[in-house]
C-alpha positions as a Markdown table, in Angstrom:
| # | Residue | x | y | z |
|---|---|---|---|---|
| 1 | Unk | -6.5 | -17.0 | -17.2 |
| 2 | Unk | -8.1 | -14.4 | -14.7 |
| 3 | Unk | -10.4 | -14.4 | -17.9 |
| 4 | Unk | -11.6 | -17.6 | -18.3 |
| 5 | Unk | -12.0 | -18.2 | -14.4 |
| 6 | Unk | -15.0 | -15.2 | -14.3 |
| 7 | Unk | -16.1 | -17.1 | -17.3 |
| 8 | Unk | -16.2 | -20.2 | -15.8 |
| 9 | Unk | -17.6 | -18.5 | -12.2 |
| 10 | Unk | -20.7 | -17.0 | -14.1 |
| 11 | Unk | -18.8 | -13.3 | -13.3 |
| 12 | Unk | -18.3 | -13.1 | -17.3 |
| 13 | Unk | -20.6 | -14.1 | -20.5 |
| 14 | Unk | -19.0 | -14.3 | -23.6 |
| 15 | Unk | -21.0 | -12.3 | -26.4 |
| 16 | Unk | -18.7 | -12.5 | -29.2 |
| 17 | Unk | -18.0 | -8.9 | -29.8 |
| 18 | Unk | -16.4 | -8.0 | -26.7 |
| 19 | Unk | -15.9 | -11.2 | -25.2 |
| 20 | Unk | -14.9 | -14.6 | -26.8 |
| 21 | Unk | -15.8 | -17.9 | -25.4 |
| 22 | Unk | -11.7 | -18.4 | -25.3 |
| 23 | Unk | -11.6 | -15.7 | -22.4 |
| 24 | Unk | -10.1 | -13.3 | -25.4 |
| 25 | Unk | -11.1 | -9.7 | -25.4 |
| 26 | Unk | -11.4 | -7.3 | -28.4 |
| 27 | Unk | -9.6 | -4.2 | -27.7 |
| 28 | Unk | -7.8 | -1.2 | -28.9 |
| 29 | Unk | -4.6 | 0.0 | -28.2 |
| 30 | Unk | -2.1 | 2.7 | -28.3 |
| 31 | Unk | 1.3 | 3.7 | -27.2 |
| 32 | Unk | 2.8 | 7.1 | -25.6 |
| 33 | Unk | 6.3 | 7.7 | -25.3 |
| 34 | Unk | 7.2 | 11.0 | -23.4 |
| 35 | Unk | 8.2 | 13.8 | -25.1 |
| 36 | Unk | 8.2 | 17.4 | -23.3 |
| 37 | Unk | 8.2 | 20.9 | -25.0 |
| 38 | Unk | 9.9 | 22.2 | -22.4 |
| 39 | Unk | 8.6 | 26.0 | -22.3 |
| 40 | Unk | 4.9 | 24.2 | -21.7 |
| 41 | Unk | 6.2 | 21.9 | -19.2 |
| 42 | Unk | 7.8 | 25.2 | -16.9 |
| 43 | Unk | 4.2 | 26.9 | -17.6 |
| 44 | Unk | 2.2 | 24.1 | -16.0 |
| 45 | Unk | 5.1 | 23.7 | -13.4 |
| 46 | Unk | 5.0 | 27.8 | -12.3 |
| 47 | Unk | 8.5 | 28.1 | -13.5 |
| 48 | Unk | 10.5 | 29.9 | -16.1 |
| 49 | Unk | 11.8 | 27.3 | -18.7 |
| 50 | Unk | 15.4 | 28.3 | -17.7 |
| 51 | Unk | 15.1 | 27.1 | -14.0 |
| 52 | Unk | 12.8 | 24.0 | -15.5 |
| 53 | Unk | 16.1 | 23.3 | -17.6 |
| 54 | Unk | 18.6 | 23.9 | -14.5 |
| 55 | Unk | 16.7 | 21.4 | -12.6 |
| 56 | Unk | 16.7 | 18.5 | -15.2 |
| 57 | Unk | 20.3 | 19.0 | -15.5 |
| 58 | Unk | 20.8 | 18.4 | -12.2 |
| 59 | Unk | 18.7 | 15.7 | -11.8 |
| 60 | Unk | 19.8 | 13.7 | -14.3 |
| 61 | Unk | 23.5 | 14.6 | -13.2 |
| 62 | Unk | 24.4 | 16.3 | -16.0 |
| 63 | Unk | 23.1 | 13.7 | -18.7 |
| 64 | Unk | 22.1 | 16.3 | -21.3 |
| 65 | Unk | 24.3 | 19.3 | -21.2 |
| 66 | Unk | 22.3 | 20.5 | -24.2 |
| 67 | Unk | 19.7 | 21.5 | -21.8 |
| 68 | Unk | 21.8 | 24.6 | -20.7 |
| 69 | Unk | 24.0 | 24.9 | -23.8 |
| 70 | Unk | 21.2 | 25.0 | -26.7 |
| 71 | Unk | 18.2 | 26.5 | -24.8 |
| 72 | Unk | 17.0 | 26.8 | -28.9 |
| 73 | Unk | 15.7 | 23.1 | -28.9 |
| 74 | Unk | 12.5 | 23.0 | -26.9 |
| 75 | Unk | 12.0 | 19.5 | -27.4 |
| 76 | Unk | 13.0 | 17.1 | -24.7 |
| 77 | Unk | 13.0 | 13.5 | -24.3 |
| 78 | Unk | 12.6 | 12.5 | -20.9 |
| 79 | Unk | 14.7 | 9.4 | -19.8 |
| 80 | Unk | 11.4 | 8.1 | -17.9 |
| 81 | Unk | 8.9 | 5.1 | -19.2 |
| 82 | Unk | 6.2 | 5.3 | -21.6 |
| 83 | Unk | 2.5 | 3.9 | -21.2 |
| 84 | Unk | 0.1 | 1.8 | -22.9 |
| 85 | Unk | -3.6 | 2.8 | -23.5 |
| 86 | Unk | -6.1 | -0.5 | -23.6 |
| 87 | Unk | -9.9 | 0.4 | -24.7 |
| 88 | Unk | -12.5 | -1.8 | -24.3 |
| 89 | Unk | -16.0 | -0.7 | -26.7 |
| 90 | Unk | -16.4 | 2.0 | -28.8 |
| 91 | Unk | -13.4 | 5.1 | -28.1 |
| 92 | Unk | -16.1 | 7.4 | -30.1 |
| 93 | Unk | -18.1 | 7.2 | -26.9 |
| 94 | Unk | -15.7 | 8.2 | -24.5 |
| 95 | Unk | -16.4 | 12.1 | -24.7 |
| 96 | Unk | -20.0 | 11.5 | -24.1 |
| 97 | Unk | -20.8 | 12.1 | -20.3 |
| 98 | Unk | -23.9 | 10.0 | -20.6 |
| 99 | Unk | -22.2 | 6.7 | -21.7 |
| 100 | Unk | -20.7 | 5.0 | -19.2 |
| 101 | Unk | -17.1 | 5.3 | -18.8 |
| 102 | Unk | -14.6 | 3.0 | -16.5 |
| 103 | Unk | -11.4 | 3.2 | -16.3 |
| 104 | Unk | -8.1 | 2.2 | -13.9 |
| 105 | Unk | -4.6 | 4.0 | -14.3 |
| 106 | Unk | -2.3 | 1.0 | -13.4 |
| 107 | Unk | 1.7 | 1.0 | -13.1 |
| 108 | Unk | 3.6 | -1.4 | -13.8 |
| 109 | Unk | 4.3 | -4.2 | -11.2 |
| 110 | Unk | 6.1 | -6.5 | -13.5 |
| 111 | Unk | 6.8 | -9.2 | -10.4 |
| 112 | Unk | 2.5 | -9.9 | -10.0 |
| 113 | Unk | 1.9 | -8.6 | -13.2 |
| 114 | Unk | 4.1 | -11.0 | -15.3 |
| 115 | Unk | 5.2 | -13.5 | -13.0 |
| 116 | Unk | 2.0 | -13.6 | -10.6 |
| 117 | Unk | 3.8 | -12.8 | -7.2 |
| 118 | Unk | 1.3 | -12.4 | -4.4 |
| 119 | Unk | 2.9 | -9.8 | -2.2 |
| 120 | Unk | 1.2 | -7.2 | -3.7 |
| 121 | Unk | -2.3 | -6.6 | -4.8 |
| 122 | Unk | -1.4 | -5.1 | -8.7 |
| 123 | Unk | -2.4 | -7.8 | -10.2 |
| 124 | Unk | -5.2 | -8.7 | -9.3 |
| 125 | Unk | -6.8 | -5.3 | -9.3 |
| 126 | Unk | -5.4 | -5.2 | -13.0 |
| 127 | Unk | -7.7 | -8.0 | -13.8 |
| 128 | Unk | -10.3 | -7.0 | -11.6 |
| 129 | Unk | -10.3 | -3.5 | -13.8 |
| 130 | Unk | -10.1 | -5.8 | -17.2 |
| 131 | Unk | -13.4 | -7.7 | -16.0 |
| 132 | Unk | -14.8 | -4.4 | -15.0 |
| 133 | Unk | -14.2 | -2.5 | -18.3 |
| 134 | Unk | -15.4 | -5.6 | -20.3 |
| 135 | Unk | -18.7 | -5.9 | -18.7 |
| 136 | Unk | -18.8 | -1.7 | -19.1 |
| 137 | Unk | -18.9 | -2.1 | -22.9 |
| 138 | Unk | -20.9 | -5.0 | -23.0 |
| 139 | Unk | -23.2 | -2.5 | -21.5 |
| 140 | Unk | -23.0 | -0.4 | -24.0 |
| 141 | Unk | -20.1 | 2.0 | -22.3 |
| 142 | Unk | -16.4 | 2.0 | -22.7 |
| 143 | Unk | -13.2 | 0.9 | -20.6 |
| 144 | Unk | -10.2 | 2.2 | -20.6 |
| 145 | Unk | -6.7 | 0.9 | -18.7 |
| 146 | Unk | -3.5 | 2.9 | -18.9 |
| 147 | Unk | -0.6 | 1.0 | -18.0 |
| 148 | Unk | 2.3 | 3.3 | -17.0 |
| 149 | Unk | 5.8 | 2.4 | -16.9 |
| 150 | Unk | 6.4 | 3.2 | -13.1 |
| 151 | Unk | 8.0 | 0.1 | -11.6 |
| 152 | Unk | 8.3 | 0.1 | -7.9 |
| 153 | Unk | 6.5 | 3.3 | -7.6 |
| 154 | Unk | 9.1 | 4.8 | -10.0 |
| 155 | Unk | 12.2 | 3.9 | -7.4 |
| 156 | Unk | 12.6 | 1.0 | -10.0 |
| 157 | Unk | 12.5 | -2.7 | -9.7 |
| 158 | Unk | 16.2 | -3.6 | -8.1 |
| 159 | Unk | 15.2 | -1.0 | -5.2 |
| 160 | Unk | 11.8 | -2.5 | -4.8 |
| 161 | Unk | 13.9 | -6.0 | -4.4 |
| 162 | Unk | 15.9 | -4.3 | -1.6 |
| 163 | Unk | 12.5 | -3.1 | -0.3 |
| 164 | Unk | 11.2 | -6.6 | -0.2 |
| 165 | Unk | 14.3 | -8.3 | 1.2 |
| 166 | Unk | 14.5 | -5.6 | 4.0 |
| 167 | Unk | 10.7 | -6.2 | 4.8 |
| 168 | Unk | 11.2 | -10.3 | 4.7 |
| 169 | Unk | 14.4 | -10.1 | 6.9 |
| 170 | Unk | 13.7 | -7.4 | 9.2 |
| 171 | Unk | 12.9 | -8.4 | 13.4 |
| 172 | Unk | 9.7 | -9.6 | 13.9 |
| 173 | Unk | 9.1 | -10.4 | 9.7 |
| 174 | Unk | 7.1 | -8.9 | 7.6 |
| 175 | Unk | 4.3 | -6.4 | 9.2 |
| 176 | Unk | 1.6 | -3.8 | 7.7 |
| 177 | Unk | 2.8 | -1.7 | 10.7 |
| 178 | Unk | 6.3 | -1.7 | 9.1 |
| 179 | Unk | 5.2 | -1.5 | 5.5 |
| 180 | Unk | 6.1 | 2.0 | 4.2 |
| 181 | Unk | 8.8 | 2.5 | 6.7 |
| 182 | Unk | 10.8 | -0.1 | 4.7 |
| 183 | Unk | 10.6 | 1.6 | 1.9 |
| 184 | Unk | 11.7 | 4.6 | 3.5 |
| 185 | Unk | 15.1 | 3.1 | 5.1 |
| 186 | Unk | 16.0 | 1.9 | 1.6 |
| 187 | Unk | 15.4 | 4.6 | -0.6 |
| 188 | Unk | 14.8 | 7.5 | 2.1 |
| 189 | Unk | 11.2 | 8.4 | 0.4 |
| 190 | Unk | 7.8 | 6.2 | 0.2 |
| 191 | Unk | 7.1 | 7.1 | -3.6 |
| 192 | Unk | 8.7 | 8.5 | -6.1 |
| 193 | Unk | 5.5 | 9.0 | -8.8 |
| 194 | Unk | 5.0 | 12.2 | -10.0 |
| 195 | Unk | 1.7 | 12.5 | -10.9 |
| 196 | Unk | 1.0 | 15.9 | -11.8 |
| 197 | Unk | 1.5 | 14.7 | -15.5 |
| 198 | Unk | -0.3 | 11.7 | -15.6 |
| 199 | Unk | -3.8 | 12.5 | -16.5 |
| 200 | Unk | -2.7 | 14.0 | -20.2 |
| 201 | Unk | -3.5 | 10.5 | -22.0 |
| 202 | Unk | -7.2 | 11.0 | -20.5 |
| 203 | Unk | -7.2 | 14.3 | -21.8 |
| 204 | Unk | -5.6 | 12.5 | -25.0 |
| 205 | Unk | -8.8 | 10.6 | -25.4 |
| 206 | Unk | -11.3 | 12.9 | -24.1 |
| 207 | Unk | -12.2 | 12.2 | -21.1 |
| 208 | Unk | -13.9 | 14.6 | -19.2 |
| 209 | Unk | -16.1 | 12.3 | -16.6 |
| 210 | Unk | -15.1 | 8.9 | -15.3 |
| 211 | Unk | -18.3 | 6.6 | -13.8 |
| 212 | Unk | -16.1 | 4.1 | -12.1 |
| 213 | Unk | -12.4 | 4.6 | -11.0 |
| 214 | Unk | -11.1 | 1.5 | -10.2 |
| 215 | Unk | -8.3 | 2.7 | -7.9 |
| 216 | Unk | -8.1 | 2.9 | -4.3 |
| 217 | Unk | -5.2 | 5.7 | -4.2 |
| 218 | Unk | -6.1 | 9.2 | -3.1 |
| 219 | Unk | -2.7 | 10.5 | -5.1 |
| 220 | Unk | -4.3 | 9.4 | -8.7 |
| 221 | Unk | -7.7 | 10.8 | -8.0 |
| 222 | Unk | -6.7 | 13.8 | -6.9 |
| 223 | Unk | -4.3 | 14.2 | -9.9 |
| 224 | Unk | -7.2 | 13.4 | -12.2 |
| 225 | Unk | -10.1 | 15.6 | -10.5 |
| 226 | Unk | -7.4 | 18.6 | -10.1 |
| 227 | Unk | -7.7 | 18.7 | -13.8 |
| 228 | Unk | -11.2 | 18.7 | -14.7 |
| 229 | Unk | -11.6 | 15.7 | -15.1 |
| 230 | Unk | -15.3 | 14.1 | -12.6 |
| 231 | Unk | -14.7 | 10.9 | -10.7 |
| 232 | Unk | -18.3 | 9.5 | -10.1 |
| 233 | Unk | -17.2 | 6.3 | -8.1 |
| 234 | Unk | -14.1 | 4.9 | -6.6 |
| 235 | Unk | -13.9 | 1.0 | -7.0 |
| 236 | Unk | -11.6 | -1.1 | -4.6 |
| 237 | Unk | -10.7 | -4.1 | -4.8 |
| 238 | Unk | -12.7 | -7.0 | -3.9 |
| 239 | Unk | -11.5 | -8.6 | -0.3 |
| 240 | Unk | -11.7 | -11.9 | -2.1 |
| 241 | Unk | -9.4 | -11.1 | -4.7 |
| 242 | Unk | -6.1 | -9.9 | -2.4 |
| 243 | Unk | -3.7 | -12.6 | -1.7 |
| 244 | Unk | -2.5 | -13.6 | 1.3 |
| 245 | Unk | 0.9 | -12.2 | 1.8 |
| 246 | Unk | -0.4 | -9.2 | 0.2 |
| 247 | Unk | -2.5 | -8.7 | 3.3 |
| 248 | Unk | 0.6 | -6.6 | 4.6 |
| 249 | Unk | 0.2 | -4.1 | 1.9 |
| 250 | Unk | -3.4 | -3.8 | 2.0 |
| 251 | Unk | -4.1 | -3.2 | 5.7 |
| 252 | Unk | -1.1 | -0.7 | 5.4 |
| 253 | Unk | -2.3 | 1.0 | 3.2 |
| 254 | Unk | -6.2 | 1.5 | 4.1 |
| 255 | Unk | -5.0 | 2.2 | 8.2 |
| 256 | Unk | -3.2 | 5.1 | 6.5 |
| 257 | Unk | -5.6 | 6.8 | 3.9 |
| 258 | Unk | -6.3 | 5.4 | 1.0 |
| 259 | Unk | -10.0 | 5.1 | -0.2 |
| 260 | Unk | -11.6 | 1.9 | 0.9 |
| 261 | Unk | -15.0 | 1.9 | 1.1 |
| 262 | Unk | -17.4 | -0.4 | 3.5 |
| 263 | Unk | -15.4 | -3.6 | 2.5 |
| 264 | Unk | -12.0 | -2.2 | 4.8 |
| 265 | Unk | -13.8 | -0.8 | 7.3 |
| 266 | Unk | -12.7 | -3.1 | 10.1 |
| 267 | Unk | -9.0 | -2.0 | 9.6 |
| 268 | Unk | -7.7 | -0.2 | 12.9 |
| 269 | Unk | -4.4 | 0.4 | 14.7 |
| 270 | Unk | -5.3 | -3.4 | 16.2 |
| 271 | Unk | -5.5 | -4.8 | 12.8 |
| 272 | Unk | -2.4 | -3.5 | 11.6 |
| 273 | Unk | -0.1 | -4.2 | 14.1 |
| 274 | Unk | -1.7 | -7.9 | 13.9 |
| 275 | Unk | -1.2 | -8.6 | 10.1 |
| 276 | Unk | 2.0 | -9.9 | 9.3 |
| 277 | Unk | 3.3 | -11.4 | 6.0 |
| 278 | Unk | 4.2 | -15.0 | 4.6 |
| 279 | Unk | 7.5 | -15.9 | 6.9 |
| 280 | Unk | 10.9 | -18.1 | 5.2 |
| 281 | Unk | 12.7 | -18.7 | 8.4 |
| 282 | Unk | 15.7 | -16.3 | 7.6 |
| 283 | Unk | 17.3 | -17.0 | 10.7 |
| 284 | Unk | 17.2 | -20.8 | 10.4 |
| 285 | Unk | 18.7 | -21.3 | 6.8 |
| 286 | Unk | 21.0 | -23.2 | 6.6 |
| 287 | Unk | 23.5 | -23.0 | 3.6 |
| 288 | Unk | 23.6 | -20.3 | 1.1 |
| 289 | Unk | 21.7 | -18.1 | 2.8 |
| 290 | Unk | 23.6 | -18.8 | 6.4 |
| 291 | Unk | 27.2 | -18.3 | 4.1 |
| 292 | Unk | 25.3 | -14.5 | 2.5 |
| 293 | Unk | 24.8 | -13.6 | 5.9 |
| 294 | Unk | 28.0 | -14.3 | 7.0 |
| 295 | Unk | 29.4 | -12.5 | 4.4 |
| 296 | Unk | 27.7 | -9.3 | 5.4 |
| 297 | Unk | 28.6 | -9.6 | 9.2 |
């Protein structure tokens, strides 16, 4: 639908190749799922392969004993998410450092994603990047998405639920001020994404320079340049396009690093311990929601 609307705006023009009148896009796709030969894995780590084993073990709390008892099989299937590659244009073009190449590595946010909830900005960046890549190969260049399987920054989806409630619910509501401390009281870290991994599918396809990044997050770019790989610019996301309760995350998130160009440059200490999120009156429900919180007392 996001589709359509730049259609309708004037933002997209159908051309029949990359773009239908419908809003449909022609594109390519592929699947990963992760699968680790474990003595290359400990190399890229700085570890031996026997202490890379030992740690997985333990991790996974004893899951796959075969890790210690047959250190023969090399091959390891990680009990972690797979990703999906979307290309917009040509994918014979996307070695060439002269053709234009943009590209956003999303993870999944299946509550805005699917279901279009606006606490969040994922996705509407997502669509933003879809528009983005589109118009790149209408140009002549190529767009790539990666959608990783890293719900709730990999803490998963029924912890970023507790996240969400503890933000709603907490004194004073939902603030940006508050934002990743929240996170913190319920799962005792901020993020869980490992990242040092996550720029092989670029390396899968080729990539060795990317002409627009559309990603605000200083922990994917570094990942990505740490490899090689050349960021030429870092797109974020359009003012217009964050929704209003996700106003929280955004100003949280600019006040404490992540790259934001001149469109956030009026976020300060002020402005973050000003913006506060959509409020449901907790403490005046009647019903239900009076009997759960009974319950807990």
């Amino acid at each position: 639908p996001e589709t359509r609307e730049a259609i309708a705006k004037g933002r997209l023009v159908p051309d029949g190749k990359i773009l239908l009148p419908t809003g449909q896009s022609i594109v390519s796709k592929a699947a990963i799922e992760p699968v680790w030969y474990l003595p290359e894995i400990a190399r890229r780590f700085g570890c031996t392969e026997t202490v890379l084993r030992q740690s997985i073990f333990r991790m996974t709390n004893g899951m796959y004993p075969e890790l210690i008892t047959r250190p023969d099989i090399k091959i390891f299937l990680p009990p972690i998410g797979g990703l999906t590659i979307y290309i917009w244009g040509d994918p014979d073009t996307i070695p060439d450092e002269d053709i234009e190449l943009t590209c956003r590595v999303h993870d999944e946010c299946n509550g805005s994603d699917v279901f279009g909830s606006d606490i969040c900005t994922c996705r509407p960046y997502l669509t933003h990047a879809i528009e983005e890549c589109i118009k790149t190969a209408q140009r002549g260049g190529c767009g790539i998405v990666i959608y990783f399987r890293k719900e709730g920054r990999s803490l998963g989806e029924v912890t970023k639920y507790l996240v969400y409630n503890t933000r709603k619910r907490q004194e004073g509501g939902d603030s940006a001020e508050n934002y990743f401390s929240c996170t913190e009281k319920v799962a005792g870290v901020q993020d869980t994404r490992f990242q040092a991994l996550m720029p092989d599918p670029l390396h899968f396809l080729g990539v060795t320079k990317i002409h627009n990044f559309i990603s605000m997050s200083d922990m994917k770019y570094n990942a990505i340049v740490s490899t090689g790989i050349e960021i030429v610019n870092r797109i974020e996301i359009p003012q217009e396009l964050v929704p209003a309760d996700a106003q929280v995350e955004i100003t949280a998130k600019v006040f404490h690093g992540y790259n934001a160009g001149d469109a956030y440059k009026g976020i300060d200490e002020n402005a973050l311990k000003k913006t506060k999120g959509r409020e449901y009156g907790y403490d005046k429900a009647e019903g239900v929601e009076k009997q759960s919180s009974n319950l807990v007392e």
